[in-house]
Structure formats: C-alpha cells, structure tokens
mmCIF file of C-alpha atoms and ligand atoms in Angstrom:
data_model
loop_
_atom_site.group_PDB
_atom_site.id
_atom_site.type_symbol
_atom_site.label_atom_id
_atom_site.label_comp_id
_atom_site.label_asym_id
_atom_site.label_seq_id
_atom_site.Cartn_x
_atom_site.Cartn_y
_atom_site.Cartn_z
ATOM 1 C CA MET A 1 59.009 -28.516 -80.096
ATOM 2 C CA LEU A 2 57.136 -26.754 -82.850
ATOM 3 C CA ILE A 3 55.129 -29.086 -85.005
ATOM 4 C CA LEU A 4 54.944 -27.575 -88.427
ATOM 5 C CA ASN A 5 53.534 -29.413 -91.358
ATOM 6 C CA LYS A 6 55.670 -30.892 -94.089
ATOM 7 C CA THR A 7 55.984 -27.864 -96.321
ATOM 8 C CA ALA A 8 56.888 -25.575 -93.437
ATOM 9 C CA GLY A 9 59.418 -28.117 -92.240
ATOM 10 C CA VAL A 10 61.618 -27.717 -95.296
ATOM 11 C CA PHE A 11 62.048 -24.047 -94.650
ATOM 12 C CA SER A 12 65.011 -23.142 -92.453
ATOM 13 C CA LYS A 13 64.144 -21.335 -89.237
ATOM 14 C CA PRO A 14 66.075 -18.209 -88.236
ATOM 15 C CA SER A 15 68.864 -19.198 -85.826
ATOM 16 C CA LYS A 16 68.610 -18.202 -82.145
ATOM 17 C CA ARG A 17 71.626 -15.940 -82.585
ATOM 18 C CA LYS A 18 69.907 -14.127 -85.462
ATOM 19 C CA VAL A 19 66.772 -13.558 -83.411
ATOM 20 C CA TYR A 20 68.818 -12.234 -80.440
ATOM 21 C CA GLU A 21 70.715 -9.911 -82.773
ATOM 22 C CA PHE A 22 67.411 -8.804 -84.192
ATOM 23 C CA LEU A 23 66.020 -8.037 -80.729
ATOM 24 C CA ARG A 24 69.211 -6.265 -79.642
ATOM 25 C CA SER A 25 68.960 -3.937 -82.614
ATOM 26 C CA PHE A 26 66.154 -2.049 -80.904
ATOM 27 C CA ASN A 27 66.947 0.976 -78.807
ATOM 28 C CA ILE A 28 65.078 1.415 -75.575
ATOM 29 C CA TYR A 29 63.145 4.642 -75.412
ATOM 30 C CA PRO A 30 63.168 5.594 -71.750
ATOM 31 C CA GLY A 31 60.036 7.211 -70.480
ATOM 32 C CA THR A 32 57.775 5.644 -73.118
ATOM 33 C CA GLN A 33 55.023 3.864 -71.250
ATOM 34 C CA PHE A 34 52.100 2.123 -72.879
ATOM 35 C CA LEU A 35 48.986 1.734 -70.838
ATOM 36 C CA HIS A 36 47.116 0.220 -73.746
ATOM 37 C CA LYS A 37 47.515 -3.265 -75.088
ATOM 38 C CA LEU A 38 49.928 -3.445 -78.028
ATOM 39 C CA VAL A 39 49.912 -6.124 -80.699
ATOM 40 C CA LEU A 40 52.456 -6.841 -83.423
ATOM 41 C CA GLY A 41 50.693 -8.215 -86.510
ATOM 42 C CA ILE A 42 52.507 -10.223 -89.201
ATOM 43 C CA GLU A 43 51.033 -11.063 -92.616
ATOM 44 C CA THR A 44 52.598 -13.301 -95.279
ATOM 45 C CA SER A 45 49.628 -15.236 -96.641
ATOM 46 C CA CYS A 46 50.093 -14.324 -100.293
ATOM 47 C CA ASP A 47 52.427 -11.858 -101.989
ATOM 48 C CA ASP A 48 52.867 -9.093 -99.412
ATOM 49 C CA THR A 49 55.242 -9.248 -96.465
ATOM 50 C CA ALA A 50 53.634 -6.903 -93.958
ATOM 51 C CA ALA A 51 53.871 -6.042 -90.272
ATOM 52 C CA ALA A 52 52.378 -3.424 -87.968
ATOM 53 C CA VAL A 53 52.041 -2.475 -84.328
ATOM 54 C CA VAL A 54 48.557 -1.351 -83.285
ATOM 55 C CA ASP A 55 47.272 -0.335 -79.876
ATOM 56 C CA GLU A 56 43.961 -1.029 -78.197
ATOM 57 C CA THR A 57 42.427 2.250 -79.301
ATOM 58 C CA GLY A 58 43.210 1.581 -82.963
ATOM 59 C CA ASN A 59 46.306 3.774 -83.177
ATOM 60 C CA VAL A 60 48.768 2.453 -85.725
ATOM 61 C CA LEU A 61 52.137 2.987 -84.034
ATOM 62 C CA GLY A 62 54.247 1.592 -86.844
ATOM 63 C CA GLU A 63 53.869 -0.359 -90.051
ATOM 64 C CA ALA A 64 55.938 -1.681 -92.940
ATOM 65 C CA ILE A 65 55.139 -3.594 -96.082
ATOM 66 C CA HIS A 66 57.077 -5.174 -98.921
ATOM 67 C CA SER A 67 54.966 -5.810 -102.000
ATOM 68 C CA GLN A 68 55.951 -8.500 -104.489
ATOM 69 C CA THR A 69 53.489 -7.249 -107.135
ATOM 70 C CA GLU A 70 56.179 -5.978 -109.503
ATOM 71 C CA VAL A 71 57.931 -9.360 -109.617
ATOM 72 C CA HIS A 72 54.681 -11.300 -110.081
ATOM 73 C CA LEU A 73 53.426 -8.893 -112.801
ATOM 74 C CA LYS A 74 56.495 -9.816 -114.853
ATOM 75 C CA THR A 75 55.880 -13.558 -114.527
ATOM 76 C CA GLY A 76 52.151 -13.142 -115.219
ATOM 77 C CA GLY A 77 51.090 -14.552 -111.833
ATOM 78 C CA ILE A 78 52.331 -15.662 -108.432
ATOM 79 C CA ILE A 79 54.851 -18.538 -108.454
ATOM 80 C CA PRO A 80 54.697 -19.885 -104.864
ATOM 81 C CA PRO A 81 58.429 -20.714 -104.397
ATOM 82 C CA VAL A 82 59.309 -17.229 -105.675
ATOM 83 C CA ALA A 83 56.835 -15.667 -103.221
ATOM 84 C CA GLN A 84 58.318 -17.804 -100.414
ATOM 85 C CA GLN A 85 61.865 -16.695 -101.221
ATOM 86 C CA LEU A 86 60.844 -13.030 -101.278
ATOM 87 C CA HIS A 87 59.067 -13.404 -97.903
ATOM 88 C CA ARG A 88 62.215 -15.009 -96.467
ATOM 89 C CA GLU A 89 64.373 -12.188 -97.770
ATOM 90 C CA ASN A 90 62.144 -9.476 -96.363
ATOM 91 C CA ILE A 91 60.369 -10.633 -93.230
ATOM 92 C CA GLN A 92 63.046 -9.722 -90.714
ATOM 93 C CA ARG A 93 63.536 -6.235 -92.182
ATOM 94 C CA ILE A 94 59.788 -5.582 -92.389
ATOM 95 C CA VAL A 95 59.094 -6.638 -88.787
ATOM 96 C CA GLN A 96 62.082 -4.629 -87.638
ATOM 97 C CA GLU A 97 60.888 -1.545 -89.549
ATOM 98 C CA ALA A 98 57.374 -1.804 -88.097
ATOM 99 C CA LEU A 99 58.734 -2.159 -84.551
ATOM 100 C CA SER A 100 61.274 0.650 -84.981
ATOM 101 C CA ALA A 101 58.645 2.989 -86.445
ATOM 102 C CA SER A 102 56.386 2.256 -83.477
ATOM 103 C CA ARG A 103 59.166 3.341 -81.070
ATOM 104 C CA ILE A 104 58.385 0.541 -78.681
ATOM 105 C CA PHE A 105 60.651 -2.104 -77.252
ATOM 106 C CA PRO A 106 59.510 -5.609 -78.244
ATOM 107 C CA SER A 107 59.107 -6.517 -74.565
ATOM 108 C CA GLU A 108 56.250 -3.990 -74.363
ATOM 109 C CA LEU A 109 54.111 -6.026 -76.751
ATOM 110 C CA SER A 110 51.026 -7.712 -75.283
ATOM 111 C CA ALA A 111 50.984 -10.384 -78.001
ATOM 112 C CA ILE A 112 52.078 -11.324 -81.497
ATOM 113 C CA ALA A 113 49.353 -12.039 -84.064
ATOM 114 C CA THR A 114 50.082 -13.784 -87.359
ATOM 115 C CA THR A 115 48.035 -14.972 -90.325
ATOM 116 C CA ILE A 116 47.947 -18.768 -90.262
ATOM 117 C CA LYS A 117 45.105 -19.316 -92.772
ATOM 118 C CA PRO A 118 44.040 -19.312 -95.557
ATOM 119 C CA GLY A 119 46.770 -18.595 -98.102
ATOM 120 C CA LEU A 120 49.678 -20.092 -99.991
ATOM 121 C CA ALA A 121 51.340 -22.809 -97.910
ATOM 122 C CA LEU A 122 54.864 -21.693 -98.722
ATOM 123 C CA SER A 123 54.075 -18.064 -97.903
ATOM 124 C CA LEU A 124 52.169 -18.774 -94.670
ATOM 125 C CA GLY A 125 55.049 -20.974 -93.502
ATOM 126 C CA VAL A 126 57.559 -18.125 -93.580
ATOM 127 C CA GLY A 127 55.414 -15.787 -91.450
ATOM 128 C CA LEU A 128 54.430 -18.471 -88.983
ATOM 129 C CA SER A 129 57.919 -19.824 -88.491
ATOM 130 C CA PHE A 130 59.375 -16.355 -87.963
ATOM 131 C CA SER A 131 56.558 -15.416 -85.547
ATOM 132 C CA LEU A 132 56.915 -18.575 -83.462
ATOM 133 C CA GLN A 133 60.633 -17.913 -83.024
ATOM 134 C CA LEU A 134 59.849 -14.387 -81.864
ATOM 135 C CA VAL A 135 57.082 -15.601 -79.537
ATOM 136 C CA ASP A 136 59.483 -18.098 -78.042
ATOM 137 C CA GLN A 137 62.227 -15.526 -77.475
ATOM 138 C CA LEU A 138 59.968 -12.782 -76.141
ATOM 139 C CA LYS A 139 57.764 -15.129 -74.101
ATOM 140 C CA LYS A 140 54.619 -13.452 -75.419
ATOM 141 C CA PRO A 141 51.196 -14.925 -76.161
ATOM 142 C CA PHE A 142 50.533 -15.903 -79.776
ATOM 143 C CA ILE A 143 47.290 -15.129 -81.612
ATOM 144 C CA PRO A 144 46.680 -17.137 -84.823
ATOM 145 C CA ILE A 145 44.724 -15.053 -87.327
ATOM 146 C CA HIS A 146 42.276 -15.992 -90.098
ATOM 147 C CA HIS A 147 43.132 -13.683 -93.004
ATOM 148 C CA MET A 148 39.489 -13.193 -94.108
ATOM 149 C CA GLU A 149 38.288 -12.443 -90.589
ATOM 150 C CA ALA A 150 41.022 -9.819 -90.343
ATOM 151 C CA HIS A 151 39.826 -8.197 -93.607
ATOM 152 C CA ALA A 152 36.249 -8.254 -92.325
ATOM 153 C CA LEU A 153 36.984 -6.637 -88.947
ATOM 154 C CA THR A 154 39.302 -3.889 -90.245
ATOM 155 C CA ILE A 155 36.364 -1.494 -90.534
ATOM 156 C CA ARG A 156 36.052 -1.472 -86.716
ATOM 157 C CA LEU A 157 39.499 0.134 -86.528
ATOM 158 C CA THR A 158 38.395 3.137 -88.605
ATOM 159 C CA ASN A 159 34.638 3.359 -87.928
ATOM 160 C CA LYS A 160 32.335 2.707 -85.019
ATOM 161 C CA VAL A 161 30.585 -0.370 -86.387
ATOM 162 C CA GLU A 162 28.702 -2.699 -84.062
ATOM 163 C CA PHE A 163 27.951 -6.389 -84.699
ATOM 164 C CA PRO A 164 26.177 -7.688 -86.688
ATOM 165 C CA PHE A 165 27.131 -6.282 -90.080
ATOM 166 C CA LEU A 166 27.423 -7.642 -93.593
ATOM 167 C CA VAL A 167 30.797 -7.857 -95.314
ATOM 168 C CA LEU A 168 31.652 -8.272 -99.000
ATOM 169 C CA LEU A 169 35.293 -9.163 -99.713
ATOM 170 C CA ILE A 170 36.282 -8.797 -103.346
ATOM 171 C CA SER A 171 39.913 -8.985 -104.434
ATOM 172 C CA GLY A 172 42.311 -10.977 -106.586
ATOM 173 C CA GLY A 173 42.127 -13.948 -104.246
ATOM 174 C CA HIS A 174 38.886 -13.469 -102.318
ATOM 175 C CA CYS A 175 35.221 -13.322 -103.086
ATOM 176 C CA LEU A 176 32.790 -13.818 -100.257
ATOM 177 C CA LEU A 177 29.741 -12.418 -98.548
ATOM 178 C CA ALA A 178 29.419 -13.001 -94.819
ATOM 179 C CA LEU A 179 27.405 -11.859 -91.844
ATOM 180 C CA VAL A 180 29.778 -10.807 -89.065
ATOM 181 C CA ARG A 181 28.094 -11.539 -85.748
ATOM 182 C CA GLY A 182 31.120 -11.269 -83.469
ATOM 183 C CA VAL A 183 34.920 -11.275 -83.356
ATOM 184 C CA SER A 184 35.008 -14.926 -84.347
ATOM 185 C CA ASP A 185 31.375 -15.509 -85.281
ATOM 186 C CA PHE A 186 30.893 -15.431 -89.045
ATOM 187 C CA LEU A 187 28.007 -16.734 -91.138
ATOM 188 C CA LEU A 188 29.162 -17.376 -94.701
ATOM 189 C CA LEU A 189 26.337 -16.397 -97.078
ATOM 190 C CA GLY A 190 28.071 -16.755 -100.438
ATOM 191 C CA LYS A 191 31.393 -17.275 -102.149
ATOM 192 C CA SER A 192 32.788 -17.596 -105.637
ATOM 193 C CA LEU A 193 32.261 -21.023 -107.163
ATOM 194 C CA ASP A 194 35.397 -20.515 -109.267
ATOM 195 C CA ILE A 195 37.723 -17.516 -109.476
ATOM 196 C CA ALA A 196 37.665 -14.162 -107.668
ATOM 197 C CA PRO A 197 36.611 -10.968 -109.520
ATOM 198 C CA GLY A 198 40.117 -9.443 -109.323
ATOM 199 C CA ASP A 199 41.574 -12.616 -110.798
ATOM 200 C CA MET A 200 39.061 -12.419 -113.659
ATOM 201 C CA LEU A 201 39.863 -8.732 -114.311
ATOM 202 C CA ASP A 202 43.602 -9.499 -114.203
ATOM 203 C CA LYS A 203 43.128 -12.300 -116.767
ATOM 204 C CA VAL A 204 41.044 -10.086 -119.074
ATOM 205 C CA ALA A 205 43.618 -7.266 -118.785
ATOM 206 C CA ARG A 206 46.395 -9.719 -119.620
ATOM 207 C CA ARG A 207 44.463 -11.082 -122.601
ATOM 208 C CA LEU A 208 43.928 -7.498 -123.813
ATOM 209 C CA SER A 209 47.690 -6.845 -123.317
ATOM 210 C CA LEU A 210 46.871 -3.735 -121.304
ATOM 211 C CA ILE A 211 50.379 -3.797 -119.837
ATOM 212 C CA ARG A 212 51.463 -2.526 -123.286
ATOM 213 C CA HIS A 213 48.915 0.265 -123.249
ATOM 214 C CA PRO A 214 50.771 3.539 -122.602
ATOM 215 C CA GLU A 215 48.200 4.686 -120.012
ATOM 216 C CA CYS A 216 48.015 1.369 -118.128
ATOM 217 C CA SER A 217 51.519 -0.096 -118.069
ATOM 218 C CA THR A 218 52.025 0.308 -114.300
ATOM 219 C CA MET A 219 48.467 -0.544 -113.233
ATOM 220 C CA SER A 220 47.080 -3.790 -111.830
ATOM 221 C CA GLY A 221 44.677 -5.569 -114.215
ATOM 222 C CA GLY A 222 41.582 -4.355 -112.362
ATOM 223 C CA LYS A 223 42.761 -0.779 -112.242
ATOM 224 C CA ALA A 224 43.660 -0.858 -115.948
ATOM 225 C CA VAL A 225 40.161 -2.152 -116.800
ATOM 226 C CA GLU A 226 38.569 0.612 -114.692
ATOM 227 C CA HIS A 227 40.765 3.240 -116.336
ATOM 228 C CA LEU A 228 40.045 2.133 -119.927
ATOM 229 C CA ALA A 229 36.351 1.520 -119.248
ATOM 230 C CA LYS A 230 35.880 5.275 -118.748
ATOM 231 C CA GLN A 231 36.718 5.759 -122.445
ATOM 232 C CA GLY A 232 34.603 2.839 -123.668
ATOM 233 C CA ASN A 233 31.007 2.100 -124.549
ATOM 234 C CA ARG A 234 29.597 -0.925 -122.706
ATOM 235 C CA PHE A 235 26.517 -1.058 -124.970
ATOM 236 C CA ASN A 236 28.644 -2.388 -127.843
ATOM 237 C CA PHE A 237 28.400 -5.824 -126.216
ATOM 238 C CA ASP A 238 25.453 -7.558 -124.651
ATOM 239 C CA ILE A 239 26.701 -9.857 -121.892
ATOM 240 C CA LYS A 240 24.423 -11.530 -119.374
ATOM 241 C CA PRO A 241 25.462 -11.440 -115.704
ATOM 242 C CA PRO A 242 26.351 -14.928 -114.345
ATOM 243 C CA LEU A 243 24.104 -17.085 -112.091
ATOM 244 C CA GLN A 244 20.951 -15.072 -112.830
ATOM 245 C CA ARG A 245 18.686 -17.924 -111.783
ATOM 246 C CA ALA A 246 20.665 -19.240 -108.814
ATOM 247 C CA LYS A 247 18.680 -18.744 -105.631
ATOM 248 C CA ASN A 248 21.669 -18.172 -103.384
ATOM 249 C CA CYS A 249 24.360 -15.579 -102.817
ATOM 250 C CA ASP A 250 27.231 -17.345 -104.606
ATOM 251 C CA PHE A 251 29.336 -15.759 -107.319
ATOM 252 C CA SER A 252 30.983 -16.972 -110.518
ATOM 253 C CA PHE A 253 33.462 -15.163 -112.742
ATOM 254 C CA SER A 254 35.132 -17.782 -114.942
ATOM 255 C CA GLY A 255 32.164 -18.000 -117.352
ATOM 256 C CA LEU A 256 32.335 -14.246 -117.843
ATOM 257 C CA GLN A 257 36.061 -14.517 -118.461
ATOM 258 C CA HIS A 258 35.463 -17.102 -121.196
ATOM 259 C CA VAL A 259 32.761 -14.969 -122.839
ATOM 260 C CA ILE A 260 35.203 -12.042 -122.918
ATOM 261 C CA ASP A 261 37.926 -14.331 -124.314
ATOM 262 C CA LYS A 262 35.628 -15.268 -127.202
ATOM 263 C CA ILE A 263 34.750 -11.620 -127.865
ATOM 264 C CA ILE A 264 38.453 -10.710 -127.935
ATOM 265 C CA MET A 265 39.220 -13.532 -130.368
ATOM 266 C CA GLN A 266 36.370 -12.415 -132.649
ATOM 267 C CA LYS A 267 37.507 -8.772 -132.502
ATOM 268 C CA GLU A 268 41.098 -9.766 -133.277
ATOM 269 C CA LYS A 269 39.828 -11.486 -136.409
ATOM 270 C CA GLU A 270 37.669 -8.514 -137.392
ATOM 271 C CA GLU A 271 40.423 -5.963 -136.793
ATOM 272 C CA GLY A 272 43.021 -8.233 -138.405
ATOM 273 C CA ILE A 273 45.484 -8.030 -135.515
ATOM 274 C CA GLU A 274 47.629 -10.602 -133.709
ATOM 275 C CA LYS A 275 47.240 -11.741 -130.100
ATOM 276 C CA GLY A 276 49.357 -9.355 -128.026
ATOM 277 C CA GLN A 277 48.465 -6.205 -129.954
ATOM 278 C CA ILE A 278 45.946 -3.761 -128.528
ATOM 279 C CA LEU A 279 42.440 -3.856 -129.999
ATOM 280 C CA SER A 280 40.773 -0.601 -130.977
ATOM 281 C CA SER A 281 37.737 -1.944 -129.107
ATOM 282 C CA ALA A 282 39.721 -2.647 -125.888
ATOM 283 C CA ALA A 283 38.023 0.208 -124.006
ATOM 284 C CA ASP A 284 34.539 -1.018 -125.022
ATOM 285 C CA ILE A 285 35.424 -4.537 -123.852
ATOM 286 C CA ALA A 286 36.772 -3.139 -120.561
ATOM 287 C CA ALA A 287 33.550 -1.159 -120.048
ATOM 288 C CA ALA A 288 31.403 -4.234 -120.775
ATOM 289 C CA VAL A 289 33.303 -6.588 -118.455
ATOM 290 C CA GLN A 290 33.372 -4.025 -115.659
ATOM 291 C CA HIS A 291 29.641 -3.381 -116.000
ATOM 292 C CA THR A 292 28.768 -7.094 -116.032
ATOM 293 C CA ALA A 293 30.957 -7.802 -112.989
ATOM 294 C CA ALA A 294 29.466 -4.811 -111.150
ATOM 295 C CA CYS A 295 25.881 -5.993 -111.895
ATOM 296 C CA HIS A 296 26.677 -9.512 -110.741
ATOM 297 C CA ILE A 297 28.324 -8.365 -107.501
ATOM 298 C CA ALA A 298 25.502 -5.902 -106.790
ATOM 299 C CA LYS A 299 22.737 -8.459 -107.444
ATOM 300 C CA ARG A 300 24.253 -11.126 -105.194
ATOM 301 C CA THR A 301 24.800 -8.556 -102.454
ATOM 302 C CA HIS A 302 21.194 -7.374 -102.811
ATOM 303 C CA ARG A 303 20.014 -10.964 -102.246
ATOM 304 C CA ALA A 304 22.200 -11.258 -99.141
ATOM 305 C CA ILE A 305 20.823 -8.034 -97.657
ATOM 306 C CA LEU A 306 17.219 -9.105 -98.309
ATOM 307 C CA PHE A 307 17.887 -12.559 -96.837
ATOM 308 C CA CYS A 308 19.410 -11.104 -93.655
ATOM 309 C CA LYS A 309 16.655 -8.551 -93.235
ATOM 310 C CA GLN A 310 13.891 -11.108 -93.782
ATOM 311 C CA ARG A 311 15.354 -13.267 -91.050
ATOM 312 C CA ASN A 312 16.082 -10.373 -88.716
ATOM 313 C CA LEU A 313 19.780 -11.130 -88.898
ATOM 314 C CA LEU A 314 20.443 -7.457 -89.686
ATOM 315 C CA SER A 315 18.845 -4.312 -88.320
ATOM 316 C CA GLN A 316 15.884 -3.177 -90.482
ATOM 317 C CA SER A 317 16.821 0.502 -90.401
ATOM 318 C CA ASN A 318 20.482 0.582 -89.375
ATOM 319 C CA ALA A 319 22.138 -2.200 -91.367
ATOM 320 C CA VAL A 320 25.745 -1.792 -92.466
ATOM 321 C CA LEU A 321 27.430 -3.296 -95.544
ATOM 322 C CA VAL A 322 31.232 -3.241 -95.451
ATOM 323 C CA VAL A 323 33.044 -3.699 -98.766
ATOM 324 C CA SER A 324 36.749 -4.437 -98.806
ATOM 325 C CA GLY A 325 39.529 -5.983 -100.934
ATOM 326 C CA GLY A 326 41.437 -4.593 -103.925
ATOM 327 C CA VAL A 327 38.368 -4.678 -106.214
ATOM 328 C CA ALA A 328 36.483 -2.507 -103.679
ATOM 329 C CA SER A 329 38.574 0.434 -104.863
ATOM 330 C CA ASN A 330 36.713 0.273 -108.212
ATOM 331 C CA LEU A 331 34.421 3.306 -108.242
ATOM 332 C CA TYR A 332 32.013 1.834 -110.819
ATOM 333 C CA ILE A 333 31.469 -1.265 -108.654
ATOM 334 C CA ARG A 334 31.073 0.928 -105.574
ATOM 335 C CA LYS A 335 28.432 2.981 -107.395
ATOM 336 C CA ALA A 336 26.496 -0.217 -108.206
ATOM 337 C CA LEU A 337 26.673 -1.244 -104.545
ATOM 338 C CA GLU A 338 25.544 2.227 -103.493
ATOM 339 C CA ILE A 339 22.379 1.780 -105.581
ATOM 340 C CA VAL A 340 21.717 -1.478 -103.684
ATOM 341 C CA THR A 341 22.370 -0.002 -100.223
ATOM 342 C CA ASN A 342 20.246 3.082 -100.953
ATOM 343 C CA ALA A 343 17.377 0.866 -102.057
ATOM 344 C CA THR A 344 17.589 -1.270 -98.902
ATOM 345 C CA GLN A 345 18.236 1.467 -96.325
ATOM 346 C CA CYS A 346 21.750 0.224 -95.592
ATOM 347 C CA THR A 347 24.909 2.170 -94.928
ATOM 348 C CA LEU A 348 27.801 1.353 -97.256
ATOM 349 C CA LEU A 349 31.247 1.544 -95.654
ATOM 350 C CA CYS A 350 34.676 0.894 -97.178
ATOM 351 C CA PRO A 351 37.953 0.992 -95.275
ATOM 352 C CA PRO A 352 40.489 3.456 -96.763
ATOM 353 C CA PRO A 353 42.258 1.932 -99.826
ATOM 354 C CA ARG A 354 45.505 1.074 -97.976
ATOM 355 C CA LEU A 355 43.459 -1.004 -95.496
ATOM 356 C CA CYS A 356 41.352 -2.646 -98.247
ATOM 357 C CA THR A 357 44.363 -4.560 -99.581
ATOM 358 C CA ASP A 358 46.574 -6.965 -97.614
ATOM 359 C CA ASN A 359 48.457 -5.281 -94.765
ATOM 360 C CA GLY A 360 49.888 -5.890 -91.312
ATOM 361 C CA ILE A 361 47.547 -3.431 -89.582
ATOM 362 C CA MET A 362 44.472 -5.626 -90.094
ATOM 363 C CA ILE A 363 46.305 -8.588 -88.548
ATOM 364 C CA ALA A 364 47.446 -6.572 -85.519
ATOM 365 C CA TRP A 365 43.923 -5.138 -85.144
ATOM 366 C CA ASN A 366 42.373 -8.605 -85.249
ATOM 367 C CA GLY A 367 44.861 -9.495 -82.497
ATOM 368 C CA ILE A 368 43.581 -6.547 -80.444
ATOM 369 C CA GLU A 369 39.955 -7.586 -81.040
ATOM 370 C CA ARG A 370 40.786 -11.119 -79.906
ATOM 371 C CA LEU A 371 42.701 -9.890 -76.847
ATOM 372 C CA ARG A 372 39.758 -7.715 -75.815
ATOM 373 C CA ALA A 373 37.296 -10.566 -76.330
ATOM 374 C CA GLY A 374 39.651 -13.138 -74.741
ATOM 375 C CA LEU A 375 39.397 -15.371 -77.811
ATOM 376 C CA GLY A 376 42.105 -17.561 -79.343
ATOM 377 C CA ILE A 377 45.086 -16.344 -77.303
ATOM 378 C CA LEU A 378 47.714 -19.070 -77.075
ATOM 379 C CA HIS A 379 50.220 -19.280 -74.232
ATOM 380 C CA ASN A 380 51.574 -22.534 -75.565
ATOM 381 C CA ILE A 381 52.527 -22.670 -79.235
ATOM 382 C CA GLU A 382 53.042 -26.392 -79.420
ATOM 383 C CA GLY A 383 51.110 -27.851 -82.328
ATOM 384 C CA VAL A 384 50.409 -24.533 -84.051
ATOM 385 C CA ARG A 385 50.129 -25.120 -87.783
ATOM 386 C CA TYR A 386 49.199 -23.080 -90.795
ATOM 387 C CA GLU A 387 46.241 -24.090 -92.959
ATOM 388 C CA PRO A 388 46.648 -23.316 -96.674
HETATM 389 O O1 LIG B 1 43.299 -7.089 -102.085
HETATM 390 P P1 LIG B 1 44.333 -7.160 -103.145
HETATM 391 O O2 LIG B 1 45.437 -6.142 -103.148
HETATM 392 O O3 LIG B 1 45.071 -8.543 -103.152
HETATM 393 C C1 LIG B 1 44.449 -9.759 -103.036
HETATM 394 O O4 LIG B 1 43.968 -10.234 -104.080
HETATM 395 O O5 LIG B 1 44.414 -10.290 -101.921
HETATM 396 O O6 LIG B 1 43.570 -7.113 -104.537
HETATM 397 C C2 LIG B 1 44.248 -7.136 -105.745
HETATM 398 C C3 LIG B 1 43.225 -7.287 -106.828
HETATM 399 C C4 LIG B 1 43.841 -7.484 -108.189
HETATM 400 O O7 LIG B 1 43.185 -8.533 -108.834
HETATM 401 C C5 LIG B 1 43.574 -6.158 -108.889
HETATM 402 O O8 LIG B 1 43.433 -6.297 -110.276
HETATM 403 C C6 LIG B 1 42.289 -5.726 -108.240
HETATM 404 O O9 LIG B 1 42.403 -6.116 -106.898
HETATM 405 N N1 LIG B 1 42.096 -4.273 -108.318
HETATM 406 C C7 LIG B 1 41.055 -3.697 -108.915
HETATM 407 C C8 LIG B 1 41.282 -2.299 -108.842
HETATM 408 N N2 LIG B 1 42.448 -2.088 -108.188
HETATM 409 C C9 LIG B 1 42.943 -3.320 -107.878
HETATM 410 N N3 LIG B 1 39.965 -4.223 -109.502
HETATM 411 C C10 LIG B 1 39.088 -3.372 -110.015
HETATM 412 N N4 LIG B 1 39.221 -2.026 -109.992
HETATM 413 C C11 LIG B 1 40.289 -1.447 -109.424
HETATM 414 N N5 LIG B 1 40.412 -0.111 -109.400
HETATM 415 ZN ZN1 LIG B 2 43.584 -10.481 -98.552
#
C-alpha cells in the first residue's frame, strides 16, 4: 500500500481502469527499438505540469508542459488549491502528450522519475500520486527527484561539464549557490534568508502596476522590470546592495523590496498620483532595482568562487559557474556575472531559456543521471512520500 502523507491522502487517485485506458491509448510502433535507457520525467512541484522522455545520450524524445502562469498572474500569486486543481486537470494529458511525442510504448521505459521535493505540498502530491499509479501498472523502477538538483544538473544535458562545478539558481522560488560534486553530492554555499530575487522583482512590478503598462502587460514581473529598466536611469536613486558586511554567501531581497516600496510611495506623493497608476519614474525605479539586485547576486557569487578556489574545491584555471532559473534570463544580471567570471578565470554557462525554467526534461535527465550512477532507484515504492 502506498503511504502518502495527510495532504496527499485527500487527493483522489486515478482509478485502475483510467490508468489502463490511458496505457491502451498508445499505439505500438513496430520496429522502433531503443538501445539506450529511456526515462519519463514528471514535474508538478509548483505551477507547471510538465513531462518529458529523455534518453541516455540526452536526446529529448518528447515533452509537454502546461503552464498555470496566466491564471496565477490574474490572482496576483499562486493559490495552492488552485494549482493542485490545475495539475489534476492536466497531468494525464501532459504525460500522454510527452509519451506520444516520443513515439515510444510505455513498456520501453527504463524508469519513471518524478519531483518529490521541495515544492508546494498540494502540487507535489498530484505528480507523485499519478506517477506511483503508473509505476505500479508498468512495473518500472521509480526515481524520486529533488527539484533543485534537477535544475543544477540540467547543464550536463546540453554541455560537457564535469564535476565539480558551481551552480547559482535564481528564480521566483529559488535562490541558492551550491558546489555540485556529483550526481547527488551537493555542498550548499548560500541561500536567500528571505525571498527569492524573482519573487522580489514580481512584487516590485506589481507595486508599480506594470501589468497596466502597454509594453509590459503580458510579461512576468522580472521581464517587465528588465524591459523598462532599459529606458530608465539607475543613478536617480542611490540604493545600497543588501548584506554588504556579511561574511558568507547568503542572499537577501526583502529589505531591497521594502526600500523600493518606500521610494514608490514617496514618488506617488511627489507626482500626485494614486496607487495603481503608473509613475513617470517607473523606468528609473526598475533600472535601480535591477542594478542593485544584479550587484548583490554578483558579489555573493564572487565570494563563493573565491571561497571554492581558496580551498581547492574548484579548479584554479578551469572552473565553471552554471546559472539557471527564470531570473538567469535577465541579460543585465548575466552581464554582472560575466564580469565576476572574467575576473576569476571561470567559464559562465547558462542552459537555454526553456531549460532554465521548470520543465519535465530536467526531471527525466536527472533520472538518467541517477540510473547511470546507480543512485536512488527504487524497485519498491512502499513508503515513498513527498517533502514540501
Ligand atoms: O524559473 P521560473 O520560471 O519559476 C520559478 O520561480 O521556479 O522563474 C520565474 C521567475 C519569476 O519571478 C519572473 O519574474 C522571473 O523568473 N523572470 C525574470 C525574467 N524573466 C523571468 N527575472 C528577471 N529578468 C527576466 N528577464
Ligand atoms: Zn524550479
């Protein structure tokens, strides 16, 4: 019997009949033979329902994703039961689409890999419950995946990167610096003490009502800030980067958010406008917040590189810094990181944008990495739980 924790327990599992119907819906493609290992990856940790089939050489045979961003933009943030419902409505279709696109029969899979931590409990529960049903029906091994580790290892699917390397994950939900020493050997060097940079940028964008700005209405908060910042002058505000004296590699973004909040309030008074209207100084504020966040991220990363090099944890001449997550698509922040890597003789690598954000490919690829290393492959799924 599957032992799921309380929150997962309330969620109804797909019936056996439904799973059989689902499996029967696949056509067999005679003559298709896969010599490589094949892994189906399933991701539902936050607000994307995603699945993909990846082979041992890094070929993506099929993928599908359903993004909930549009719904959550309207409500001004993720409401967990809404995210759960949307995962429930989409998971079967998304897995089916990924498998169909890959033109394989489910029996050809070597294993099924699914994110089990960290994430929203209600969201993780949907992916795990669906996966365990599939594992049970197909009699395949199950590989539980750590979402952050999957982000960190994605670069090895696109580039030839050997261990150890440094990884910086910056998104709406993540902010961490870690040394990756092996498939499941991570040394955490720093993390955000409060919110993630993408979360901060989203809050600032919301406070500036950028969704009403004609050029930004369809953009995420971070993207809107980057877009407007190009038209602004950061020197109109003097903001100090956070944690300047902290002798570690941690991050903090909520103080910066509050400073920006105060500036916006002051400007609203000066310009005589109501909350919700767009300030004439919005672009200058966007430029200032982007610059301060970029400086902070670059300085903490610089410390981490120096620390690793001093202790011979990274190669002196061949070190690699991988930057991933939604915020990594910000070209101003990348430029700041480039200055740091050039100064420390490191190579800066970023996965392509579609692999920087949450996706099923990174989960399937982590499954492949684990299969190859013989790590964390479960033949008995009893007691598997998710960890929010
Ligand atoms: O990785 P992601 O898609 O989702 C998670 O948070 O896991 O990242 C989304 C975050 C959002 O906060 C969004 O505002 C931010 O990444 N983002 C950006 C840019 N594009 C997306 N932040 C700064 N500059 C961008 N161009
Ligand atoms: Zn993520």
